[in-house]
Coordinates of C-alpha atoms in Angstrom, one line a residue:
M1 CA 30.1 63.6 132.8
T2 CA 26.8 61.7 132.4
D3 CA 24.4 61.1 135.3
D4 CA 25.6 57.5 135.7
A5 CA 29.3 58.0 135.0
P6 CA 31.7 57.7 137.9
V7 CA 33.1 60.9 139.3
R8 CA 36.9 61.3 138.7
V9 CA 38.1 62.5 142.1
G10 CA 41.7 63.9 142.1
V11 CA 43.7 64.0 145.3
L12 CA 46.4 66.6 145.1
S13 CA 49.2 65.2 147.3
L14 CA 52.9 65.1 146.5
H15 CA 53.7 62.9 149.5
T16 CA 52.7 59.4 150.4
S17 CA 50.6 59.4 153.5
K18 CA 48.0 57.3 155.2
E19 CA 45.4 60.0 154.7
T20 CA 46.0 60.4 151.0
K21 CA 45.9 56.6 150.4
A22 CA 42.8 56.2 152.5
I23 CA 40.9 58.9 150.6
L24 CA 41.8 57.4 147.3
N25 CA 40.8 53.9 148.4
A26 CA 37.5 55.2 149.7
V27 CA 36.7 56.9 146.4
E28 CA 37.2 53.6 144.6
D29 CA 35.3 51.6 147.2
L30 CA 32.3 54.0 146.7
G31 CA 32.2 53.1 143.0
H32 CA 34.0 56.1 141.6
E33 CA 37.4 56.8 140.0
P34 CA 40.3 58.0 142.2
V35 CA 43.2 59.9 140.6
W36 CA 46.4 60.6 142.5
L37 CA 47.8 63.9 141.3
R38 CA 51.6 63.6 141.9
R39 CA 54.8 64.8 140.3
E40 CA 55.1 61.6 138.3
N41 CA 51.8 62.0 136.3
T42 CA 50.5 65.5 136.5
A43 CA 50.8 68.4 134.0
I44 CA 48.7 71.5 133.1
S45 CA 48.9 72.8 129.5
I46 CA 47.8 76.1 127.9
E47 CA 47.5 75.9 124.1
N48 CA 45.5 78.3 122.0
S49 CA 44.0 79.8 125.2
E50 CA 42.6 76.3 126.2
V51 CA 43.7 74.9 129.5
T52 CA 43.9 71.1 129.9
L53 CA 44.8 69.0 133.0
E54 CA 46.6 65.7 132.7
P55 CA 45.2 63.4 134.0
D56 CA 41.8 65.0 133.9
V57 CA 39.5 65.0 136.9
D58 CA 36.1 66.4 137.9
I59 CA 37.0 67.7 141.3
I60 CA 40.1 67.9 143.5
A61 CA 40.6 67.2 147.2
N62 CA 43.6 69.4 148.3
R63 CA 46.0 67.4 150.6
L64 CA 49.2 69.4 149.9
L65 CA 51.2 69.5 153.1
L66 CA 52.4 73.1 153.3
S67 CA 53.2 73.7 157.0
N68 CA 56.4 71.7 157.0
T69 CA 57.8 72.9 153.7
E70 CA 60.4 75.5 153.4
E71 CA 58.5 77.4 150.6
P72 CA 54.8 77.1 151.4
A73 CA 54.0 79.9 148.8
E74 CA 55.1 77.5 146.0
G75 CA 52.6 74.9 147.1
L76 CA 49.9 77.5 147.5
G77 CA 50.6 78.8 144.0
L78 CA 50.4 75.2 142.6
A79 CA 47.1 74.6 144.4
T80 CA 45.7 77.9 143.2
T81 CA 46.5 76.9 139.6
F82 CA 44.4 73.7 140.0
E83 CA 41.6 75.5 141.9
R84 CA 41.2 78.0 139.0
I85 CA 40.4 75.2 136.5
R86 CA 38.6 72.6 138.6
P87 CA 36.4 72.6 141.7
M88 CA 38.4 72.0 144.9
L89 CA 37.8 71.0 148.5
N90 CA 40.0 73.1 150.9
T91 CA 40.8 75.9 148.6
P92 CA 44.2 77.6 148.8
D93 CA 42.7 80.8 150.3
A94 CA 41.1 78.8 153.1
V95 CA 44.3 76.7 153.6
L96 CA 46.4 79.8 153.9
G97 CA 44.2 81.3 156.6
A98 CA 44.5 78.0 158.5
I99 CA 48.2 77.2 158.2
H100 CA 49.3 80.7 159.4
K101 CA 48.4 80.2 163.0
F102 CA 48.2 83.9 163.9
A103 CA 46.0 84.6 160.9
T104 CA 43.8 81.8 162.1
G105 CA 43.5 83.4 165.6
A106 CA 42.9 86.9 164.1
T107 CA 40.2 85.7 161.8
L108 CA 38.4 83.6 164.5
A109 CA 38.6 86.4 167.1
D110 CA 37.1 88.8 164.5
W111 CA 34.1 86.4 164.3
N112 CA 33.8 86.3 168.1
I113 CA 35.3 82.8 168.5
R114 CA 37.4 82.6 171.6
V115 CA 41.1 82.1 171.1
P116 CA 44.0 82.6 173.5
D117 CA 45.5 86.1 173.8
A118 CA 48.4 86.5 171.5
L119 CA 50.9 89.1 170.2
L120 CA 52.7 89.2 166.9
A121 CA 55.2 92.1 166.4
L122 CA 57.6 92.8 163.6
S123 CA 60.2 94.4 165.8
N124 CA 62.2 92.9 168.7
D125 CA 61.5 95.8 171.0
R126 CA 57.7 95.7 170.5
L127 CA 57.4 92.0 171.0
N128 CA 59.4 92.1 174.2
E129 CA 57.6 95.2 175.5
G130 CA 54.4 93.2 175.4
R131 CA 55.5 89.9 176.7
E132 CA 54.9 90.7 180.4
R133 CA 51.1 90.5 180.0
F134 CA 51.4 86.8 179.4
G135 CA 52.9 86.1 182.8
D136 CA 56.2 84.3 183.5
V137 CA 55.4 81.3 181.2
G138 CA 53.9 81.5 177.8
V139 CA 53.7 79.8 174.4
Y140 CA 56.1 80.8 171.6
K141 CA 55.2 79.7 168.1
T142 CA 56.3 80.1 164.6
A143 CA 53.3 81.3 162.6
I144 CA 53.7 78.3 160.3
G145 CA 54.6 74.9 161.7
T146 CA 53.2 71.4 162.1
H147 CA 53.3 68.2 164.3
G148 CA 54.2 70.4 167.3
G149 CA 57.4 71.6 165.6
G150 CA 58.0 75.4 166.0
T151 CA 56.1 75.5 169.3
W152 CA 57.8 76.1 172.6
K153 CA 56.8 76.7 176.2
V154 CA 59.1 79.5 177.2
D155 CA 60.2 81.5 180.3
L156 CA 59.0 85.0 179.5
T157 CA 61.4 86.6 182.0
E158 CA 63.9 86.2 179.2
P159 CA 63.6 88.1 175.8
V160 CA 62.4 86.3 172.6
N161 CA 62.8 87.1 168.9
P162 CA 60.1 88.1 166.5
K163 CA 61.4 85.5 164.0
V164 CA 62.7 82.0 164.2
G165 CA 65.0 81.8 161.1
N166 CA 63.0 83.2 158.3
R167 CA 59.6 82.5 159.8
Q168 CA 57.5 84.9 161.8
A169 CA 56.9 84.0 165.4
F170 CA 54.5 85.2 168.1
L171 CA 53.6 84.9 171.7
Q172 CA 50.4 83.2 173.0
E173 CA 48.8 82.9 176.3
M174 CA 49.3 79.5 178.0
I175 CA 45.8 78.0 178.9
D176 CA 46.0 75.2 181.4
R177 CA 43.0 74.5 183.5
D178 CA 44.5 72.3 186.2
D179 CA 47.7 70.5 187.2
E180 CA 46.7 67.2 185.7
A181 CA 48.2 65.9 182.5
H182 CA 48.0 68.6 179.9
R183 CA 45.3 67.7 177.3
D184 CA 43.4 69.3 174.4
L185 CA 40.5 68.3 172.3
R186 CA 40.6 67.6 168.5
I187 CA 37.3 67.6 166.6
Y188 CA 37.4 66.4 163.0
T189 CA 34.8 68.1 160.8
V190 CA 33.8 67.2 157.2
G191 CA 31.3 69.6 155.6
D192 CA 28.8 70.6 158.3
E193 CA 29.3 67.3 160.3
I194 CA 31.5 66.1 163.1
I195 CA 33.1 62.8 162.2
G196 CA 34.8 62.1 165.5
A197 CA 36.6 63.7 168.4
M198 CA 39.4 62.8 170.8
Y199 CA 41.2 64.1 173.8
R200 CA 44.9 64.2 173.3
Y201 CA 47.3 64.0 176.2
A202 CA 50.9 65.2 176.3
P203 CA 53.5 62.5 176.7
E204 CA 55.6 62.4 179.8
G205 CA 58.2 65.1 179.9
D206 CA 56.4 67.3 177.3
W207 CA 53.4 69.6 177.3
R208 CA 52.5 69.3 173.6
T209 CA 49.7 66.8 172.8
N210 CA 50.6 66.0 169.2
V211 CA 50.2 62.3 168.3
A212 CA 53.4 62.7 166.1
L213 CA 55.3 63.5 169.3
G214 CA 54.1 60.5 171.2
G215 CA 50.9 61.9 172.8
S216 CA 48.1 59.5 173.8
V217 CA 44.4 59.7 172.8
Q218 CA 41.0 59.0 174.2
D219 CA 37.6 58.9 172.4
A220 CA 35.5 62.0 173.1
S221 CA 32.8 61.5 170.4
N222 CA 30.0 60.2 172.7
D223 CA 30.4 62.9 175.4
L224 CA 31.5 65.8 173.3
P225 CA 30.7 69.1 175.1
E226 CA 28.1 71.0 173.1
E227 CA 30.0 74.3 173.3
A228 CA 33.1 72.7 171.9
A229 CA 31.2 70.9 169.1
E230 CA 29.5 74.1 168.0
T231 CA 32.7 76.1 168.2
A232 CA 34.6 73.6 166.0
L233 CA 31.9 73.6 163.3
Y234 CA 31.7 77.4 163.4
A235 CA 35.6 77.8 163.2
A236 CA 35.9 75.5 160.2
D237 CA 33.0 77.3 158.5
V238 CA 34.5 80.8 159.2
L239 CA 37.8 79.7 157.7
G240 CA 36.1 78.2 154.6
L241 CA 37.5 74.7 155.1
D242 CA 35.6 71.6 153.8
Y243 CA 37.5 69.3 156.2
A244 CA 39.7 70.1 159.2
G245 CA 41.0 69.0 162.5
V246 CA 40.0 71.7 165.0
D247 CA 42.1 71.8 168.2
L248 CA 40.5 73.3 171.3
V249 CA 41.5 73.6 174.9
E250 CA 39.2 74.2 178.0
G251 CA 39.9 77.2 180.2
H252 CA 38.2 78.2 183.4
D253 CA 35.6 80.2 181.4
G254 CA 35.0 77.9 178.4
W255 CA 36.6 76.5 175.3
F256 CA 39.3 78.2 173.2
V257 CA 40.4 77.3 169.6
L258 CA 44.1 76.8 169.5
E259 CA 44.6 75.8 165.8
V260 CA 42.7 74.6 162.8
N261 CA 44.5 72.0 160.7
P262 CA 43.5 71.6 157.0
T263 CA 45.6 68.5 156.6
A264 CA 45.0 66.8 160.0
G265 CA 46.1 63.2 160.3
F266 CA 43.7 60.3 160.6
K267 CA 45.9 57.9 162.7
G268 CA 45.2 59.3 166.2
L269 CA 41.5 59.8 165.5
Y270 CA 41.1 56.3 164.2
E271 CA 43.0 54.9 167.2
A272 CA 40.7 56.7 169.6
T273 CA 37.3 56.4 167.8
E274 CA 37.7 53.6 165.3
T275 CA 36.3 56.0 162.7
S276 CA 38.1 57.1 159.5
P277 CA 37.3 60.5 158.0
A278 CA 38.4 59.3 154.6
P279 CA 35.1 58.0 153.3
Y280 CA 33.3 61.1 154.4
I281 CA 35.8 63.3 152.5
A282 CA 35.4 61.1 149.4
Q283 CA 31.6 61.4 149.7
L284 CA 31.8 65.2 149.9
A285 CA 34.0 65.3 146.8
I286 CA 31.8 63.0 144.8
E287 CA 28.6 64.7 145.8
R288 CA 30.0 68.2 145.2
A289 CA 30.9 67.1 141.6
G290 CA 27.3 65.8 141.1
G291 CA 27.8 62.1 141.8
E292 CA 25.9 59.9 144.2
V293 CA 27.0 57.5 147.0
D294 CA 25.3 55.2 149.4
P295 CA 25.5 56.8 152.9
E296 CA 25.3 53.4 154.6
R297 CA 28.3 52.3 152.5
V298 CA 30.2 55.4 153.6
E299 CA 29.5 54.6 157.3
G300 CA 30.6 51.0 156.8
L301 CA 33.8 52.0 155.2
S302 CA 34.6 54.5 158.0
N303 CA 35.0 51.5 160.4
T304 CA 38.4 50.8 158.7
L305 CA 41.4 53.0 157.9
D306 CA 42.4 51.5 154.6
D307 CA 45.8 52.9 153.9
S308 CA 47.0 50.2 151.6
M309 CA 48.6 51.3 148.4
P310 CA 45.8 52.5 146.0
S311 CA 45.4 51.2 142.5
S312 CA 45.8 54.8 141.3
M313 CA 49.3 55.1 142.5
P314 CA 51.4 56.4 139.6
R315 CA 54.6 54.5 138.8
P316 CA 57.3 56.2 140.8
E317 CA 60.4 57.7 139.1
P318 CA 63.6 57.4 141.2
P319 CA 65.1 60.8 141.9
T320 CA 68.3 61.6 139.9
S321 CA 71.4 62.5 141.8
E322 CA 71.1 66.1 140.5
E323 CA 67.7 66.4 142.4
I324 CA 69.2 65.6 145.8
P325 CA 71.2 68.5 147.2
M326 CA 74.8 68.0 148.3
I327 CA 76.2 68.7 151.8
G328 CA 79.8 68.6 152.9
Y329 CA 81.5 66.6 155.6
I330 CA 82.1 70.0 157.3
E331 CA 79.3 72.4 156.5
D332 CA 78.7 76.1 157.3
V333 CA 75.2 76.3 158.9
V334 CA 73.0 78.6 161.0
V335 CA 71.4 77.4 164.2
I336 CA 68.4 79.2 165.5
G337 CA 66.7 79.2 168.9
T338 CA 64.1 81.3 170.7
S339 CA 66.5 84.1 171.7
G340 CA 69.0 84.3 168.8
S341 CA 70.8 82.6 166.0
R342 CA 74.5 81.9 165.2
Q343 CA 76.5 80.8 162.1
T344 CA 78.7 77.9 162.9
L345 CA 80.5 74.9 161.5
A346 CA 78.8 71.5 161.7
K347 CA 80.1 68.0 161.1
S348 CA 78.1 65.4 159.1
D349 CA 77.8 62.0 160.8
T350 CA 75.7 59.4 159.0
G351 CA 76.2 57.1 161.9
A352 CA 74.2 59.3 164.3
T353 CA 70.5 58.9 164.4
R354 CA 69.8 62.5 165.6
S355 CA 71.7 65.8 165.5
S356 CA 73.4 67.2 168.6
I357 CA 74.4 70.6 169.8
D358 CA 77.0 71.8 172.3
T359 CA 75.6 72.9 175.7
S360 CA 77.1 76.4 175.5
L361 CA 75.8 77.0 172.0
A362 CA 72.4 75.8 172.9
A363 CA 72.3 78.2 175.8
E364 CA 73.6 81.1 173.7
I365 CA 70.8 80.8 171.1
G366 CA 68.0 79.8 173.5
A367 CA 67.5 76.2 172.2
G368 CA 64.7 74.5 174.1
P369 CA 63.0 74.2 176.4
I370 CA 64.0 70.6 177.2
K371 CA 61.4 68.2 175.8
S372 CA 62.6 65.0 177.2
M373 CA 65.8 62.9 178.0
T374 CA 67.3 60.5 175.6
R375 CA 70.0 57.8 176.2
V376 CA 72.9 57.9 173.8
R377 CA 75.3 55.0 173.6
S378 CA 79.0 55.8 173.1
G379 CA 81.8 53.4 172.3
S380 CA 81.7 50.2 174.3
S381 CA 79.2 51.5 176.8
K382 CA 76.1 49.3 177.0
T383 CA 73.9 51.8 178.9
G384 CA 74.9 55.2 177.4
K385 CA 74.5 58.7 178.9
A386 CA 71.2 60.5 179.4
R387 CA 71.1 63.7 177.5
P388 CA 68.4 66.4 177.3
V389 CA 66.5 66.8 174.0
V390 CA 65.4 70.1 172.5
D391 CA 63.7 71.4 169.3
L392 CA 66.3 73.1 167.1
V393 CA 66.1 74.9 163.7
I394 CA 69.1 74.4 161.5
G395 CA 69.6 76.4 158.3
I396 CA 71.7 74.8 155.5
G397 CA 72.0 76.8 152.3
G398 CA 68.4 78.0 151.5
N399 CA 66.8 75.2 153.5
Q400 CA 65.7 75.1 157.1
H401 CA 65.1 72.0 159.2
T402 CA 63.3 71.7 162.5
V403 CA 64.8 68.6 164.4
T404 CA 64.8 67.2 167.8
A405 CA 68.4 67.4 168.8
S406 CA 70.3 66.2 171.9
V407 CA 72.3 68.6 174.0
E408 CA 75.8 67.5 175.1
D409 CA 79.2 69.0 176.1
R410 CA 81.1 69.1 172.9
G411 CA 83.8 71.5 174.2
H412 CA 86.5 68.9 173.6
M413 CA 85.3 68.4 170.0
D414 CA 86.3 70.5 167.0
Y415 CA 82.7 71.3 166.0
P416 CA 79.8 72.5 168.3
L417 CA 77.1 70.9 166.1
L418 CA 76.8 67.4 164.7
L419 CA 74.4 66.7 161.8
G420 CA 72.7 63.3 162.2
R421 CA 70.5 61.3 159.8
D422 CA 67.4 63.3 160.8
I423 CA 68.9 66.0 158.5
L424 CA 71.3 64.1 156.3
Q425 CA 68.5 62.0 154.9
H426 CA 67.6 65.0 152.7
Y427 CA 71.2 65.3 151.2
R428 CA 74.0 63.5 149.5
V429 CA 77.2 63.7 151.7
D430 CA 80.4 64.6 150.0
V431 CA 83.1 63.7 152.5
R432 CA 85.8 65.6 150.5
R433 CA 83.9 68.9 150.8
R434 CA 84.8 70.9 153.9
A435 CA 83.8 74.5 154.8
D436 CA 87.0 74.7 156.9
S437 CA 89.4 73.9 154.1
D438 CA 92.4 74.8 156.2
H439 CA 91.3 72.3 158.9
P440 CA 93.4 69.1 159.1
A441 CA 91.4 66.1 158.2
G442 CA 90.7 63.2 160.6
T443 CA 91.7 64.8 163.9
E444 CA 91.6 62.7 167.0
A445 CA 88.6 64.6 168.3
D446 CA 86.8 63.8 165.1
L447 CA 87.5 60.1 165.3
E448 CA 86.2 59.9 168.9
E449 CA 82.7 60.7 167.6

């Protein structure tokens, strides 16, 4: 690359998100060349001991979403391959230490950064022996999770499991300073700078503050507590992240780091602060690769979250039917809660927006706690019935899905679990395939649903 040549900035992202598009657009607006590294256009070749990347880039910004995938190790391996042959922002080692929430806590605590007390145990007995020190109510989390999925506020007078499905889980102290609406503080860092900060408030009927779950936001950039600001920068630096959303909560004796997100979203931050981190990430990548940008141009671009489709978007290839897994009309599944799991039969219903679980089964596996109430219309009813809504993990074949399911009395139905479009969107439904092959088709109970 010559001194005046544009830097080719690759954004490694297999999904189409506002954040990825905004970073690519910012690279182009800053006078450099964006390259979207996706399934449709990317390959790495080894020939005669020479490694080549198609399309070639000078540096890579890692935006792989690993927290909500079933096989995060595959993504980490892919990112590691790229990182071995090109400079990368948010390296796989740093990302791994951030997406595993207990590893994050252990690392930060070892560097004298305050985090909530927590306990991870590999055995059921050890985890439940230690749960009393957290009081009657605590936080129960899967070690890897995102958007508030895999996080529960639980009654610790009841036992919990060391794993939720195939994912390790742990207990964490509940830090809540007062009885007002639960809130936390997200600080977005790029390099050694704070780009913006916001308070996030939990929606009514929930205690989690994630914007993806309906939480509200408030700008905190201009009155950011000094302790919180210093802690956020230090936490991102200790974990080795080039950009991150650092989540903190204020206790009676100061600020605690809850999580550090290497692929934090931009939507909530922009809504609160009218500042987009995308141009600052683009600037960091360009300058790290030896290029130059105009800082005033970066600041000007940050006033807009440009998530329009970038010119570097590869031509999409429609998935073949072989790439989409098949699911039966009646399927054998595993449902997982905080206190157990059970194998059961589930019915596929493409007419249902969300999945639903029978009340007794939900109680048996410890589904919940109740997040909110939803109103479900049935038949000719115009108003519908109010039903509680809980987080639920459903295993189908080798895949696991965390969904927000409604709880209802399905005792008069043939199947205790109904799979809605929140799960079926990932499958092709074969109505002729039934896990209960001896069951008569089209019973009256089925038709009522």
